[in-house]
XYZ file of C-alpha atoms in Angstrom:
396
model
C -46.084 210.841 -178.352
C -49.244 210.109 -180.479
C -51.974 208.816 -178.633
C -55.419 207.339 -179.575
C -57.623 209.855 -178.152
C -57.806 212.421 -175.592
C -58.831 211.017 -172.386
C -55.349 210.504 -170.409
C -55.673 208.275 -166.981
C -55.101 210.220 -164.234
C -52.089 209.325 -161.936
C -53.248 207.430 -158.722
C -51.831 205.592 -155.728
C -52.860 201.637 -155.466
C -50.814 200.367 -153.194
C -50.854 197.566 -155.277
C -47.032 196.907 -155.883
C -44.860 194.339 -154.254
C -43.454 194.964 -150.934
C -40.038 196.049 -152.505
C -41.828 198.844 -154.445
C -41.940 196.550 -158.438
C -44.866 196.057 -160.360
C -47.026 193.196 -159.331
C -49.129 190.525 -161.348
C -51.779 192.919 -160.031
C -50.520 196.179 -160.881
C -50.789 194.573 -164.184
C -54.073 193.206 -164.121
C -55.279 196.646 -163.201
C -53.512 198.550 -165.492
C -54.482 196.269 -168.229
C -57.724 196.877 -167.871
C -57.922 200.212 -168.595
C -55.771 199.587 -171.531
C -57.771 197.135 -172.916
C -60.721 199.661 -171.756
C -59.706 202.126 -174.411
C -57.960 204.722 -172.163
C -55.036 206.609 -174.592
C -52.511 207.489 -171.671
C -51.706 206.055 -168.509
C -50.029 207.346 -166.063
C -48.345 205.692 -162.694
C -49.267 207.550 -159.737
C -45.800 208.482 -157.425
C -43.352 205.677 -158.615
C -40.481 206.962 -156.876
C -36.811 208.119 -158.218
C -35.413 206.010 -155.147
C -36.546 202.641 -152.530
C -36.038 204.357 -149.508
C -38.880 207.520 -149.754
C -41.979 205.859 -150.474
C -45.802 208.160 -150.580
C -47.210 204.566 -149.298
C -46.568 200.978 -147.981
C -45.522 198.755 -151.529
C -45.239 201.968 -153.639
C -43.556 201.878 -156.718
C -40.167 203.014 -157.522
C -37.625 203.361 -160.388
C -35.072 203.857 -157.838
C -32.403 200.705 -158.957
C -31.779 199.085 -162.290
C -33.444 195.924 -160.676
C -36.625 197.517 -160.935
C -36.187 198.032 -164.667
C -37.319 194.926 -165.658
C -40.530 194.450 -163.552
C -41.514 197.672 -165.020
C -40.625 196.577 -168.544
C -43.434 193.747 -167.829
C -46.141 196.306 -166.926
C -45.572 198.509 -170.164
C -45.394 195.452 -172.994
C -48.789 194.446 -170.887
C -50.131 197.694 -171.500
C -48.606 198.419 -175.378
C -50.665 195.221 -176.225
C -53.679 196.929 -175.943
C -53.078 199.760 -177.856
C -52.660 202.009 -174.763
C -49.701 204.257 -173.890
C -48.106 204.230 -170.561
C -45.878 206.918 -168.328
C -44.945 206.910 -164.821
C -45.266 209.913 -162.186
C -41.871 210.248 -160.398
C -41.641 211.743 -157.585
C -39.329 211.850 -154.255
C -41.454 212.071 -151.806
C -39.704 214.908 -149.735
C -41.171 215.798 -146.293
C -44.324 213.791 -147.013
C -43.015 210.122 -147.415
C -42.638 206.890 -145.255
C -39.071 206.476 -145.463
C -38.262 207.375 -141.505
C -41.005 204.785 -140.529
C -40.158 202.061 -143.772
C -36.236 202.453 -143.962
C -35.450 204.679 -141.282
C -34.090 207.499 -143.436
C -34.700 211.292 -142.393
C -37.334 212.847 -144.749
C -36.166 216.037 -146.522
C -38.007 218.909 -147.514
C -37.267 222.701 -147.833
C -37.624 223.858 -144.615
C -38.150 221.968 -141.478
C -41.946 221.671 -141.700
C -44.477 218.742 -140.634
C -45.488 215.996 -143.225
C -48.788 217.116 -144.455
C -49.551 212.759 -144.059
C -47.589 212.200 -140.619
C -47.410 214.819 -139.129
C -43.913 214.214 -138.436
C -41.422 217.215 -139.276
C -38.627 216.682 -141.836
C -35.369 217.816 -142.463
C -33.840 221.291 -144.543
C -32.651 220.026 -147.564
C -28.908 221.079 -148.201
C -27.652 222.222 -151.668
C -25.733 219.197 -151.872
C -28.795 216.353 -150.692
C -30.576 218.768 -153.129
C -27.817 217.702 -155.777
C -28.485 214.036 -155.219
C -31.873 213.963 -155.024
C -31.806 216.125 -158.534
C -29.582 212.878 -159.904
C -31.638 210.275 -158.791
C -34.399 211.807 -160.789
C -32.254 211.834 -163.506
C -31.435 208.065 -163.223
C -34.871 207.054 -162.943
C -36.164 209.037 -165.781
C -33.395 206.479 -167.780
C -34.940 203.540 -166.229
C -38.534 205.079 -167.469
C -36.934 204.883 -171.257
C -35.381 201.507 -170.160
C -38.462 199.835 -169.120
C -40.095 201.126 -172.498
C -42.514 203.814 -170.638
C -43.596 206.684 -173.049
C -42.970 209.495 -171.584
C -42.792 210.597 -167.883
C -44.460 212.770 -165.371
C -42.554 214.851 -163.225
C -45.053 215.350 -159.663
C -44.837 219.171 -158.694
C -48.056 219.431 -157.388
C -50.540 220.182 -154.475
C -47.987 221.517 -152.253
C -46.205 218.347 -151.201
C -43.201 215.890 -151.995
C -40.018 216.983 -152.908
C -40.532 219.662 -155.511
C -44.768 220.594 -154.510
C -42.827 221.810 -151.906
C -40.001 223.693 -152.861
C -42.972 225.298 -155.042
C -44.849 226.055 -151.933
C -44.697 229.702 -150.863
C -46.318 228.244 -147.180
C -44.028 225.652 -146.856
C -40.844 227.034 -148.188
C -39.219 229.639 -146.006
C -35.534 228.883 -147.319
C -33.222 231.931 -147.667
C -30.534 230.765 -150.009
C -31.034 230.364 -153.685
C -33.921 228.397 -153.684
C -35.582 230.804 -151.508
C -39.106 230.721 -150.460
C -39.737 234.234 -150.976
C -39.291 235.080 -155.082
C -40.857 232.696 -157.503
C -37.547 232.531 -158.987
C -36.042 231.087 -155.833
C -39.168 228.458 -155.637
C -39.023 227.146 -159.234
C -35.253 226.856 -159.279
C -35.187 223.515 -158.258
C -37.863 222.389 -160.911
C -35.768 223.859 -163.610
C -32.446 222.187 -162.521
C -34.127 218.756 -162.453
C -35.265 219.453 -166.199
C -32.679 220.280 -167.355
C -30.545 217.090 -165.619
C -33.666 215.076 -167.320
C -33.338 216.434 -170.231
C -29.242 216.138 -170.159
C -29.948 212.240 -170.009
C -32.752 211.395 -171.771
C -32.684 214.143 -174.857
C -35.116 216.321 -176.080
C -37.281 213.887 -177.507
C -38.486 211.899 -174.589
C -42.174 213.462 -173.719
C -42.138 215.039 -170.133
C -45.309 216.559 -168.565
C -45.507 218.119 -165.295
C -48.268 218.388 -162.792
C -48.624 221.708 -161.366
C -51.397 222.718 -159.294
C -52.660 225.915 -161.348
C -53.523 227.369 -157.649
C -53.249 226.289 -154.006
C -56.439 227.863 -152.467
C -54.644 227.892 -148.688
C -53.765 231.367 -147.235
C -50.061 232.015 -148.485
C -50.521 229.681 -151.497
C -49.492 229.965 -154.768
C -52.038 231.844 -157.181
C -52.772 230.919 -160.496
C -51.112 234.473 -161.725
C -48.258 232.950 -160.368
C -48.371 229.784 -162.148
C -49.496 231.287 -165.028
C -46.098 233.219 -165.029
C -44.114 230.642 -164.043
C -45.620 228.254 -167.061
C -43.406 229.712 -170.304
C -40.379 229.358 -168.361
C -41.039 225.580 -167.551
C -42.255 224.959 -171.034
C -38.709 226.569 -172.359
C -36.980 224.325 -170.097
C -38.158 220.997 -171.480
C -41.985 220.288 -169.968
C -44.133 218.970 -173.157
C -47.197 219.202 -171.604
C -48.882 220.609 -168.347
C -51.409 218.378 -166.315
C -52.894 221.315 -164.393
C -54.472 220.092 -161.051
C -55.295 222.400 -157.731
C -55.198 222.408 -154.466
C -52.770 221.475 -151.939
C -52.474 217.632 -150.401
C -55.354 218.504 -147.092
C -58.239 217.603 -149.817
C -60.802 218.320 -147.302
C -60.106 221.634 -147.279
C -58.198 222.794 -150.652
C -60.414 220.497 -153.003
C -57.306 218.628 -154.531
C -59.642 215.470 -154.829
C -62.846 217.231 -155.594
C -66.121 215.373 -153.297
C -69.227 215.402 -154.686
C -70.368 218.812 -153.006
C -67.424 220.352 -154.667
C -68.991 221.248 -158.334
C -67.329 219.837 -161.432
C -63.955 220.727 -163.618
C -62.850 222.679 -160.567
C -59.344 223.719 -162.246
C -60.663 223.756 -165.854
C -60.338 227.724 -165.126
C -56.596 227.431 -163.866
C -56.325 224.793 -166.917
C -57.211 227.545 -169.568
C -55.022 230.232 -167.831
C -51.702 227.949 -168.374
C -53.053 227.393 -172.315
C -53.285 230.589 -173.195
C -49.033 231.060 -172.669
C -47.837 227.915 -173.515
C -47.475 226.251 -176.922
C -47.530 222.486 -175.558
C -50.977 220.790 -174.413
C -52.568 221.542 -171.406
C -54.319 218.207 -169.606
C -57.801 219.404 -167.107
C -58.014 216.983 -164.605
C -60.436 217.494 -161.377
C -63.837 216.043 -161.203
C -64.396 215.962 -164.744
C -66.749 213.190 -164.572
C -69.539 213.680 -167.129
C -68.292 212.759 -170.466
C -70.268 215.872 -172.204
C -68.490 218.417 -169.716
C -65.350 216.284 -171.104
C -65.929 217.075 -174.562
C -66.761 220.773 -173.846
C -63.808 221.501 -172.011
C -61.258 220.032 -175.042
C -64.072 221.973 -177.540
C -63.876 225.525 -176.120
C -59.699 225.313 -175.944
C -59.613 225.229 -171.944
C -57.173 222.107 -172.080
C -56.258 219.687 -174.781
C -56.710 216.195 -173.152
C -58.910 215.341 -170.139
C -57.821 213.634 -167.104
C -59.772 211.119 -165.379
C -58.945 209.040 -162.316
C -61.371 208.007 -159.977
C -64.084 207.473 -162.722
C -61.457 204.807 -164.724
C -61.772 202.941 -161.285
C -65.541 202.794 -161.286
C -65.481 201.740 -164.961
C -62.395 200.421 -166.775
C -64.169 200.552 -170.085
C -65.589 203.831 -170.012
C -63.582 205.081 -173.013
C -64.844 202.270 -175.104
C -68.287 202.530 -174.201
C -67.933 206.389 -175.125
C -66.612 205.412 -178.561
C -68.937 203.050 -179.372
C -71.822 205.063 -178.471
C -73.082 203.645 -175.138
C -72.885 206.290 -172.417
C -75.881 205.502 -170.463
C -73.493 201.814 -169.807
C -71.078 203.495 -167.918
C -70.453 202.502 -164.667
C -70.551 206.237 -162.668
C -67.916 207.267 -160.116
C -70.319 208.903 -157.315
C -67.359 210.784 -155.899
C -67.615 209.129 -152.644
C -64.224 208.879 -151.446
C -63.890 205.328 -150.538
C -61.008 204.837 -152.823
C -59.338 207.596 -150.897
C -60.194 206.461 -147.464
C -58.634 203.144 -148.280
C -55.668 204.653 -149.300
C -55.455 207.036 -145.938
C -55.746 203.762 -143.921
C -53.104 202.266 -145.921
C -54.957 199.947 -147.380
C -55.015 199.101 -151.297
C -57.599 200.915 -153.153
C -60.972 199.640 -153.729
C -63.969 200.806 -155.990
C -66.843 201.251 -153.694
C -69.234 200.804 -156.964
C -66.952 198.559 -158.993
C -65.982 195.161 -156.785
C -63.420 194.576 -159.929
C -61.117 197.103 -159.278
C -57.741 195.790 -157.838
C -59.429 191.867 -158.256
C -59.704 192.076 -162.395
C -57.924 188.082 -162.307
C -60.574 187.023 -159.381
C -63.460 188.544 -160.513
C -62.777 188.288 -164.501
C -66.146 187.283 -165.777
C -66.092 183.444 -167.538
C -68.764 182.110 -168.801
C -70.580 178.672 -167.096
C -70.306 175.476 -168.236
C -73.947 174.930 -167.820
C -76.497 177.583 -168.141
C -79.335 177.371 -165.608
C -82.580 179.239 -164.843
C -81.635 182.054 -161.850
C -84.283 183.277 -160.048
C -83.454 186.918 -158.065
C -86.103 187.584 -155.319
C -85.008 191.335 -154.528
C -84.656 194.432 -156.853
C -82.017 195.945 -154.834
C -78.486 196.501 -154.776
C -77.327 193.435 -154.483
C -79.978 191.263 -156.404
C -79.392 193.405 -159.522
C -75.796 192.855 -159.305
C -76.828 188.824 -158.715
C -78.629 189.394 -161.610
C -75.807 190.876 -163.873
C -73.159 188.683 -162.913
C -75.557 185.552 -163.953
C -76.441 186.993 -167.124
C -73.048 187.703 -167.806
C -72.092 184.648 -167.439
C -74.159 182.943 -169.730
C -77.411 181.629 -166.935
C -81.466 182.832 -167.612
C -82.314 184.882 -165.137
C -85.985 185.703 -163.851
């Protein structure tokens, strides 16, 4: 996959998607704007390998061959503006809503609670471990049906089906996929590769998110995953998107606050690049585009990840390129897109009112300019004042 720079959009529930789990107009919309923003990779956050484990009310999936086409929409949207596109599958495992949604029992490793619900799920058995390693299989032939890229395989921050199985605190299985031996955690990782791999070839581009460590007591190291990385490399990942953390952000740091410090696994990012031959994506509170360039200059990671920033300002990228930092719209790391999410409500930009409304709020210009007068230099006169002048009206 050639892409046209090195700033890769991180993967990130919306909750944006139709109540059957497809690509909406406004999954588009928002998608489209980072394209059109300048952004060189996208990637879906958790579009799921089937329609009955869902991470969140109207989350995607790739789960039928009726979904294909809904997601063919999305990626032609995004190809037009020069962007590429992948989705993040995932099966959701012990953390998804499919007892509440579909009333299906939620598998895991082990019988442990959902990190989201609280509510335990089931020990997968080898043979629900079989199917669930098909269905990723089918929906990584949907991803080259629809047109995607590439794909994301989710095997991070603890949680889902195969964070957990990765888990040393939440796997305490004793067969072959064992909790105990690193060999017995990865196996399942390696068998869905390779049953990836066995469909879609060898020259389909598969990443995989890994979280470099989980900083919980009984948590995965970055030794470990440093270890672990060659072996996952030889079995068919292209490139690592090295995250941290485990899915309880306010106490692991997986989604870094604004008391957290910045590039908080750019370390774990440069200990998975210096054994692997593929490119290593940094992703965690890399906000500041200098840190950005410093990070790909000194070899910690090949491409940067942003998320939360590409909601505060869609057009960041181009306003990098064309020289025009001090336009960008700053993420302020304040967690409101988060919070939303948590409440199960579609995510929202607490500084960008466009995000998730780019049709409503797409800027046109008047029909008739007039003279605006703003009384108030605050927050909401100087966005008055914006929007006017954008639009084309004198403003005083």
């Amino acid at each position: 996959m050639a892409v046209r720079n090195r700033l890769v959009m991180s993967p990130m529930e919306t909750m944006y998607g139709t109540p059957d789990g497809l690509p909406s107009a406004r999954t588009r919309d928002y998608f489209v704007a980072r394209a059109r923003g300048g952004v060189g990779l996208i990637t879906v956050g958790a579009t799921g390998i089937d329609d009955k484990h869902p991470e969140t009310p109207s989350g995607l999936h790739l789960g039928t061959d009726a979904a294909v086409p809904a997601h063919r929409a999305l990626v032609d949207a995004v190809h037009e503006h020069g962007a590429k596109i992948q989705p993040q599958i995932v099966h959701a495992g012990p953390d998804g809503l499919g007892p509440e949604l579909h009333n299906v029992t939620s598998l895991g490793p082990s019988v442990i609670p959902s990190y989201l619900t609280g509510r335990p799920s089931a020990e997968a058995t080898s043979g629900q471990i079989a199917e669930i390693i098909d269905r990723f299989k089918a929906a990584a032939r949907r991803a080259v049906q629809a047109g995607y890229d590439g794909i994301e395989l989710h095997a991070a921050h603890g949680y889902m089906f195969l964070g957990s199985f990765l888990a040393p605190q939440r796997n305490r299985r004793t067969d072959d996929y064992r909790g105990d031996s690193a060999k017995g955690r990865i196996r399942v990782v390696l068998e869905t590769l390779a049953a990836i791999r066995s469909e879609v070839g060898g020259g389909f581009p598969v990443t995989l998110r890994i979280s470099g460590y989980e900083r919980v007591a009984g948590g995965r190291p970055i030794y470990e995953t440093a270890e672990l990385a060659p072996q996952l490399a030889a079995a068919g990942v292209d490139a690592f998107h090295v995250s941290g953390g485990v899915i309880d952000r306010l106490v692991t740091g997986m989604v870094n606050a604004a008391d957290d410090g910045d590039a908080l696994n750019g370390g774990a990012a440069a200990a998975v690049k210096q054994v692997v031959d593929v490119p290593v994506i940094a992703v965690g509170r890399i906000h500041d585009p200098d840190l950005a360039e410093r990070i790909i200059a000194d070899g910690r990671a090949d491409f940067v990840a942003m998320g939360r920033p590409m909601l505060a300002d869609e057009s960041l990228p181009n306003k990098l390129r064309s020289g025009q930092p001090h336009r960008i719209r700053k993420c302020i790391s304040c967690e409101n897109c988060i919070d939303a999410m948590e409440q199960r409500f579609s995510v929202d930009c607490a500084v960008n009112p466009r995000t998730g409304k780019e049709r409503e709020l797409e800027p046109t210009r008047a029909a008739h300019a007039k003279h605006v007068v703003v009384v108030g230099g605050g927050p909401a006169g100087l966005e008055a004042a914006r929007v006017a002048s954008g639009r084309g009206h004198r403003v005083t």
